[in-house]
Coordinates of C-alpha atoms and ligand atoms in Angstrom, one line a residue:
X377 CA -10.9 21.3 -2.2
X378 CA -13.8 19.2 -2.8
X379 CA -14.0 15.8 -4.8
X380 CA -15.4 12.5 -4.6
X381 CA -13.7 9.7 -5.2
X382 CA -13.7 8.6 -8.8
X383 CA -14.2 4.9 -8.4
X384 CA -15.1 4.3 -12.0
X385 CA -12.5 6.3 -13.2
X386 CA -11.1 5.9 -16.6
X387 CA -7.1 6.9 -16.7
X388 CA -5.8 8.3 -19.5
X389 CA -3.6 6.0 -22.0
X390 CA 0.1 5.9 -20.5
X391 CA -1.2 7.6 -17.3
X392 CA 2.2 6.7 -15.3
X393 CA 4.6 6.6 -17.9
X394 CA 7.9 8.0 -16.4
X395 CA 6.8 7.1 -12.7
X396 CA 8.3 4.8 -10.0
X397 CA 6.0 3.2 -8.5
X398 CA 6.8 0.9 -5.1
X399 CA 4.3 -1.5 -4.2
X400 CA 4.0 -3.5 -0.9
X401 CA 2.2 -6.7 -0.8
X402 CA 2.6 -6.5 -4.7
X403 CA 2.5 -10.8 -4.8
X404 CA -0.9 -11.1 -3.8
X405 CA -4.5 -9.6 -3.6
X406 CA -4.9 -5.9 -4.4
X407 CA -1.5 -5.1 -4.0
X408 CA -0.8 -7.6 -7.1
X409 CA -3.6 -6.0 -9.1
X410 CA -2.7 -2.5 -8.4
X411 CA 0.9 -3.4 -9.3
X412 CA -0.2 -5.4 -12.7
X413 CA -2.3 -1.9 -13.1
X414 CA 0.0 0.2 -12.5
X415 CA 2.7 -1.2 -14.9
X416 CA 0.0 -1.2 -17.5
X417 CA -0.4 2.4 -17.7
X418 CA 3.7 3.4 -18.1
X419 CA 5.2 2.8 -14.6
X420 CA 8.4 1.1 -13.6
X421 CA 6.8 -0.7 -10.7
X422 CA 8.9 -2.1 -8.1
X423 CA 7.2 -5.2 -6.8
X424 CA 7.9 -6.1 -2.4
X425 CA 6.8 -8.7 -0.6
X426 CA 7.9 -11.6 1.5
X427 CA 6.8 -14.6 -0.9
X428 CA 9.3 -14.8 -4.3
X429 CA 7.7 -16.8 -6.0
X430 CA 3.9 -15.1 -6.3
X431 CA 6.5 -11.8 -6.8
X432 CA 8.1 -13.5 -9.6
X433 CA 4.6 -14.5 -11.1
X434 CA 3.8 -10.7 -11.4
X435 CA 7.0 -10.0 -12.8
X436 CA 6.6 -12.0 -16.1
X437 CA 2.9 -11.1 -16.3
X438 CA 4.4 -7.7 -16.2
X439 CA 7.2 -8.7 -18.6
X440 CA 4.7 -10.5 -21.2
X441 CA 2.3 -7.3 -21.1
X442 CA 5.0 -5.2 -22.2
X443 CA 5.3 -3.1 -19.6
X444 CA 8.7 -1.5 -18.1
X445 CA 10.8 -3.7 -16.7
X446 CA 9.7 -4.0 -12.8
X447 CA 12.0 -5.0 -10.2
X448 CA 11.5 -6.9 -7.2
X449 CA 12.4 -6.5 -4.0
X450 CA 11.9 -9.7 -1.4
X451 CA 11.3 -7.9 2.5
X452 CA 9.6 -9.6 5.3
X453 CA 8.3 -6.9 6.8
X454 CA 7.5 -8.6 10.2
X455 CA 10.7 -7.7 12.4
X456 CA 12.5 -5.9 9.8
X457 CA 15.3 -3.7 10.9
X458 CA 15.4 -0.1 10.7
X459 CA 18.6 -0.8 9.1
X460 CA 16.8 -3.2 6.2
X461 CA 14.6 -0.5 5.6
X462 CA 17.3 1.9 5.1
X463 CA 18.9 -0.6 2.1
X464 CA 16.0 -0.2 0.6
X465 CA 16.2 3.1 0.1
X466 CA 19.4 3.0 -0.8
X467 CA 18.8 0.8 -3.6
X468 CA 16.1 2.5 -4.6
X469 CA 18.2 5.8 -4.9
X470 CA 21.2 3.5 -6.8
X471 CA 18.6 2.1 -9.4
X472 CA 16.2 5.1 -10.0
X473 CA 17.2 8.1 -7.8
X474 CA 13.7 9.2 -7.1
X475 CA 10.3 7.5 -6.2
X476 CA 7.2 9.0 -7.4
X477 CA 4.7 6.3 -5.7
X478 CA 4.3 4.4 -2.6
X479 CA 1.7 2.1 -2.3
X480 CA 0.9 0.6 0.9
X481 CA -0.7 -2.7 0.6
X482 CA 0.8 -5.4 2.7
X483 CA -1.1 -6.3 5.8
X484 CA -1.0 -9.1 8.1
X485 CA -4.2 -10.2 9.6
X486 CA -4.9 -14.2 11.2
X487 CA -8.5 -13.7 12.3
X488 CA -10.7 -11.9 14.6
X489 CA -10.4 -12.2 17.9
X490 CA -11.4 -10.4 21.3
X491 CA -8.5 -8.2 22.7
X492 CA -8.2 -10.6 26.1
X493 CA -7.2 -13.4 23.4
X494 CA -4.9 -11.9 21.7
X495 CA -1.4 -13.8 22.2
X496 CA 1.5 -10.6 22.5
X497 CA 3.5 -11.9 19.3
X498 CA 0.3 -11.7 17.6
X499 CA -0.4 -7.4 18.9
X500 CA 3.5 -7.1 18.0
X501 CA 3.9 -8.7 14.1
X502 CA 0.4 -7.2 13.3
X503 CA 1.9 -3.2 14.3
X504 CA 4.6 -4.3 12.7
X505 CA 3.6 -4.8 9.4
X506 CA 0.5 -2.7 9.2
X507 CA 2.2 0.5 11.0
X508 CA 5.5 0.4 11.8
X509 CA 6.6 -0.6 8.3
X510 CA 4.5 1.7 6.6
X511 CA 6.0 4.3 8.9
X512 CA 9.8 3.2 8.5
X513 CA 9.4 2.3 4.7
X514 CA 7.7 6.3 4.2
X515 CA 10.0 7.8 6.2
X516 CA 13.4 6.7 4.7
X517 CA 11.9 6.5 1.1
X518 CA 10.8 10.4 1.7
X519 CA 14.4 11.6 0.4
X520 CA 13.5 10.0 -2.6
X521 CA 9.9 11.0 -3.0
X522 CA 11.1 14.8 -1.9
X523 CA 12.9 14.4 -6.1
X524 CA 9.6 13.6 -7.7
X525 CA 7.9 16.2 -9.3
X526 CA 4.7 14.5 -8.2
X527 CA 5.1 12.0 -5.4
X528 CA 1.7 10.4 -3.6
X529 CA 1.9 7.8 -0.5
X530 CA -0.9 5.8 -0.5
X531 CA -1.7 3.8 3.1
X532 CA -4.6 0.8 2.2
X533 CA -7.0 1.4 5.2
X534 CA -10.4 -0.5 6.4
X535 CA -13.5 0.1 7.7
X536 CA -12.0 -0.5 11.4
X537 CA -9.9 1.9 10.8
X538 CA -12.3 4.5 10.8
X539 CA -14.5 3.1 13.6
X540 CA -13.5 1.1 16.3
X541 CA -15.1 -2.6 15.9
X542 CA -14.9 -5.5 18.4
X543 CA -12.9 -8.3 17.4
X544 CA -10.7 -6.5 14.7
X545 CA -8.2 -6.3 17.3
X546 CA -4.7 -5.2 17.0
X547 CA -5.7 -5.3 12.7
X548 CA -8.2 -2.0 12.9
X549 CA -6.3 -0.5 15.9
X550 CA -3.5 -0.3 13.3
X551 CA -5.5 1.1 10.8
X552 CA -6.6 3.9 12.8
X553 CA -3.2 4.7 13.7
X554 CA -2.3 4.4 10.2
X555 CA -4.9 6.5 8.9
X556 CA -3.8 9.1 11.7
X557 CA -0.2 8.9 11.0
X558 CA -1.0 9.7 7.1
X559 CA -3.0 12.8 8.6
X560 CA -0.4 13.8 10.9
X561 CA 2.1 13.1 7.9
X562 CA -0.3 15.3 5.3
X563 CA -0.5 18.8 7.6
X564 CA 3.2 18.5 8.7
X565 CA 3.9 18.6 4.8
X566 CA 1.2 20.9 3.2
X567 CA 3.4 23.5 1.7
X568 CA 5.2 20.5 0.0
X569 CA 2.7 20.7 -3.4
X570 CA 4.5 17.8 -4.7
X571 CA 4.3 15.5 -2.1
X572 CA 0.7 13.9 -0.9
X573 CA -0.7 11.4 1.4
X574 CA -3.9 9.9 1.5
X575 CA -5.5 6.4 2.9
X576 CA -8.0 4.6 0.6
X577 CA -10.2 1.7 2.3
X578 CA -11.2 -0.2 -1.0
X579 CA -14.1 -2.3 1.2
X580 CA -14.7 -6.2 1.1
X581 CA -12.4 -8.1 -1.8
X582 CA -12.5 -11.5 -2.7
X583 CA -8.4 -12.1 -1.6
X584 CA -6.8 -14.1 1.1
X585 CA -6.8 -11.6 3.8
X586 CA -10.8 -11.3 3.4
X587 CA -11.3 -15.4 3.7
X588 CA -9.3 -15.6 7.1
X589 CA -12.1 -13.2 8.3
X590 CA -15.0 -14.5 7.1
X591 CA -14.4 -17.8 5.9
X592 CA -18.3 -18.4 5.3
X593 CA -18.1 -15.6 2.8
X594 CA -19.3 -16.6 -0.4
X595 CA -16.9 -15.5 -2.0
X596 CA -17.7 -15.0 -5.2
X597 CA -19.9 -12.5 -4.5
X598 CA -17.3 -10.4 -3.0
X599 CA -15.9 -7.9 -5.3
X600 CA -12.4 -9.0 -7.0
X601 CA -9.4 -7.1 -6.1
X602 CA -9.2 -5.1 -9.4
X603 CA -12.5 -3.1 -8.5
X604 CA -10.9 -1.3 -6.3
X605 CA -7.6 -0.4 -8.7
X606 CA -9.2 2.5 -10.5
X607 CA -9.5 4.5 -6.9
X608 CA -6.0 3.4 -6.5
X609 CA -5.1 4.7 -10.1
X610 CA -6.7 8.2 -9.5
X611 CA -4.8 8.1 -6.4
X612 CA -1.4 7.5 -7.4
X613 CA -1.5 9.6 -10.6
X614 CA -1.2 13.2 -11.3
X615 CA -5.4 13.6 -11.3
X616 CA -5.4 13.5 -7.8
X617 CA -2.8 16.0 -7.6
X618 CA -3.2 18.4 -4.6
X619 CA -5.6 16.0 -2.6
X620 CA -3.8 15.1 0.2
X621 CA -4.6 14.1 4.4
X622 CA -7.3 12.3 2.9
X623 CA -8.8 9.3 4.6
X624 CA -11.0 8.0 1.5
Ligands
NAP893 N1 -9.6 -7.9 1.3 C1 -10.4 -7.1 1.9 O1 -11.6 -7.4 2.0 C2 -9.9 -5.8 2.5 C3 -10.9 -5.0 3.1 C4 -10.5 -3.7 3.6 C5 -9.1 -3.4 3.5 N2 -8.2 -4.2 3.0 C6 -6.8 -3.8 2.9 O2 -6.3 -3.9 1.6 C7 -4.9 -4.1 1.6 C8 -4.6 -5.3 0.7 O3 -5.2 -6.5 1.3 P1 -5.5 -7.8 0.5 O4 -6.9 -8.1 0.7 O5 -5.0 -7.6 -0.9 O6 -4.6 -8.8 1.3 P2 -3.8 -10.2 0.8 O7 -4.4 -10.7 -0.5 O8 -3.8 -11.0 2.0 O9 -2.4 -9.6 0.4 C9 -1.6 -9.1 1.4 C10 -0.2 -9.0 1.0 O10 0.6 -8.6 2.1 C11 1.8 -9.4 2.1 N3 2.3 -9.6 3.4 C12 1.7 -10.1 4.5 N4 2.6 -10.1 5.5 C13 3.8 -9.7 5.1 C14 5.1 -9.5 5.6 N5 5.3 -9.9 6.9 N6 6.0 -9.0 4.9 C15 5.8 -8.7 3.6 N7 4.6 -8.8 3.0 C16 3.6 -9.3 3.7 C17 1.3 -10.8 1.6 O11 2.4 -11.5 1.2 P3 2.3 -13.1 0.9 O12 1.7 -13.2 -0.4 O13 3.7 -13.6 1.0 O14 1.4 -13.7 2.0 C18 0.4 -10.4 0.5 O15 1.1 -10.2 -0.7 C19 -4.6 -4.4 3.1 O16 -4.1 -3.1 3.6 C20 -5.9 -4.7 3.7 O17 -5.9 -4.4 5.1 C21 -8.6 -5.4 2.4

């Protein structure tokens, strides 16, 4: 199958009416617009992250825009428990009985730094939240996402995920395991047509994550987070339905 990805696409009115949608990161940065978006266009959204407070925020924005009611679901995700994870789902199940989105976008990253200078709680926290949650949090939610007619896991990647750059450390060696997880994850379910997986690297974004790197950044002229939403959009929706092991 051939496409290219839609970045200025359009959805439809009421493009996700009907779907649960769980975002990670959803307090902050792209995962907050994506999650604002997402609600926008029909979904129940249900908004995780580690801070309450910036989760809260979304909530009523979500609340005063009249969209479905979200929830929210506080998780550190640094050093969470298999068994944690497993709650989760559990609630998940108990409150909605299916998921019909997972969207990836919590990340912890401090700054660059060569390999030899990495401290070892800093290689373990950062696999932690940029792979092994991603992997724990697909892999018990995948009951659930097995009962939508339509379910797409989205894994927020980045350039050094692609390519292997010095000084991105432990931060782009997750992201190329992440993006060959979701591969892996994509071929070992391709006769599954209502289950997909893709990675979407949305480039620079004017967030917190992209000052730690490059504090010098003027960042204003780095694109806001809600550029990248659309591709996010097309994605999660049913337009992208039968794209899947994509690394986009
Ligand atoms: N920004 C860029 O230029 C850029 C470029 C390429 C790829 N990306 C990717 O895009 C995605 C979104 O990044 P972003 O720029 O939106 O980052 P961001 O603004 O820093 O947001 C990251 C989110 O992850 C949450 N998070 C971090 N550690 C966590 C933990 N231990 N447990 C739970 N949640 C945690 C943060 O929560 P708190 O609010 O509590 O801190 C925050 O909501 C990431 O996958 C990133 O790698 C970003």
């Amino acid at each position: 199958m051939s496409f290219s990805l839609p970045r200025d696409y359009t959805p439809k009115h009421r493009l996700l009416k009907d779907r649960v949608i769980l975002v990670t990161g959803a307090g902050d940065g792209l995962g907050k617009a994506a999650a604002l978006a997402c609600a926008g266009l029909g979904a129940t959204v249900v908004l995780l992250g580690r801070t309450v407070p910036k989760l809260e925020q979304v909530y009523d924005a979500i609340e005063r825009g009249g969209g479905a009611t979200p929830a929210i679901y506080p998780m550190n995700l640094a050093g969470a428990s298999w068994n944690e994870y497993q709650q989760l789902a559990d609630t998940l199940e108990r409150e909605f009985g299916r998921l019909d989105g997972l969207l990836h976008c919590a990340a912890h990253f401090k700054a660059f730094a060569a390999l030899d200078d990495l401290e070892p709680r800093e290689w373990v926290e950062s696999l932690q939240v940029n792979l092994t949650a991603a992997y724990t949090m697909t892999r018990l939610c995948l009951p659930l996402l097995r009962r939508s007619a339509d379910a797409s896991v989205v894994f927020t990647s980045a350039a050094s995920g692609r390519e292997a750059k010095p000084f991105h450390g432990v931060y782009g060696i997750a992201k190329a395991a992440l993006e060959a997880m979701m591969k892996t994850w994509a071929q070992e379910t391709e006769l599954e047509p209502g289950l997909r997986f893709n990675s979407f690297d949305p480039g620079p974004l004017r967030t917190g994550l992209r000052l730690k790197g490059y504090p010098g950044d003027v960042i204003d002229k780095v694109p806001p987070p809600e550029s990248a939403v659309p591709a996010l959009l097309w994605l999660l929706g049913p337009d992208s339905r039968g794209v899947s092991g994509r690394a986009l």
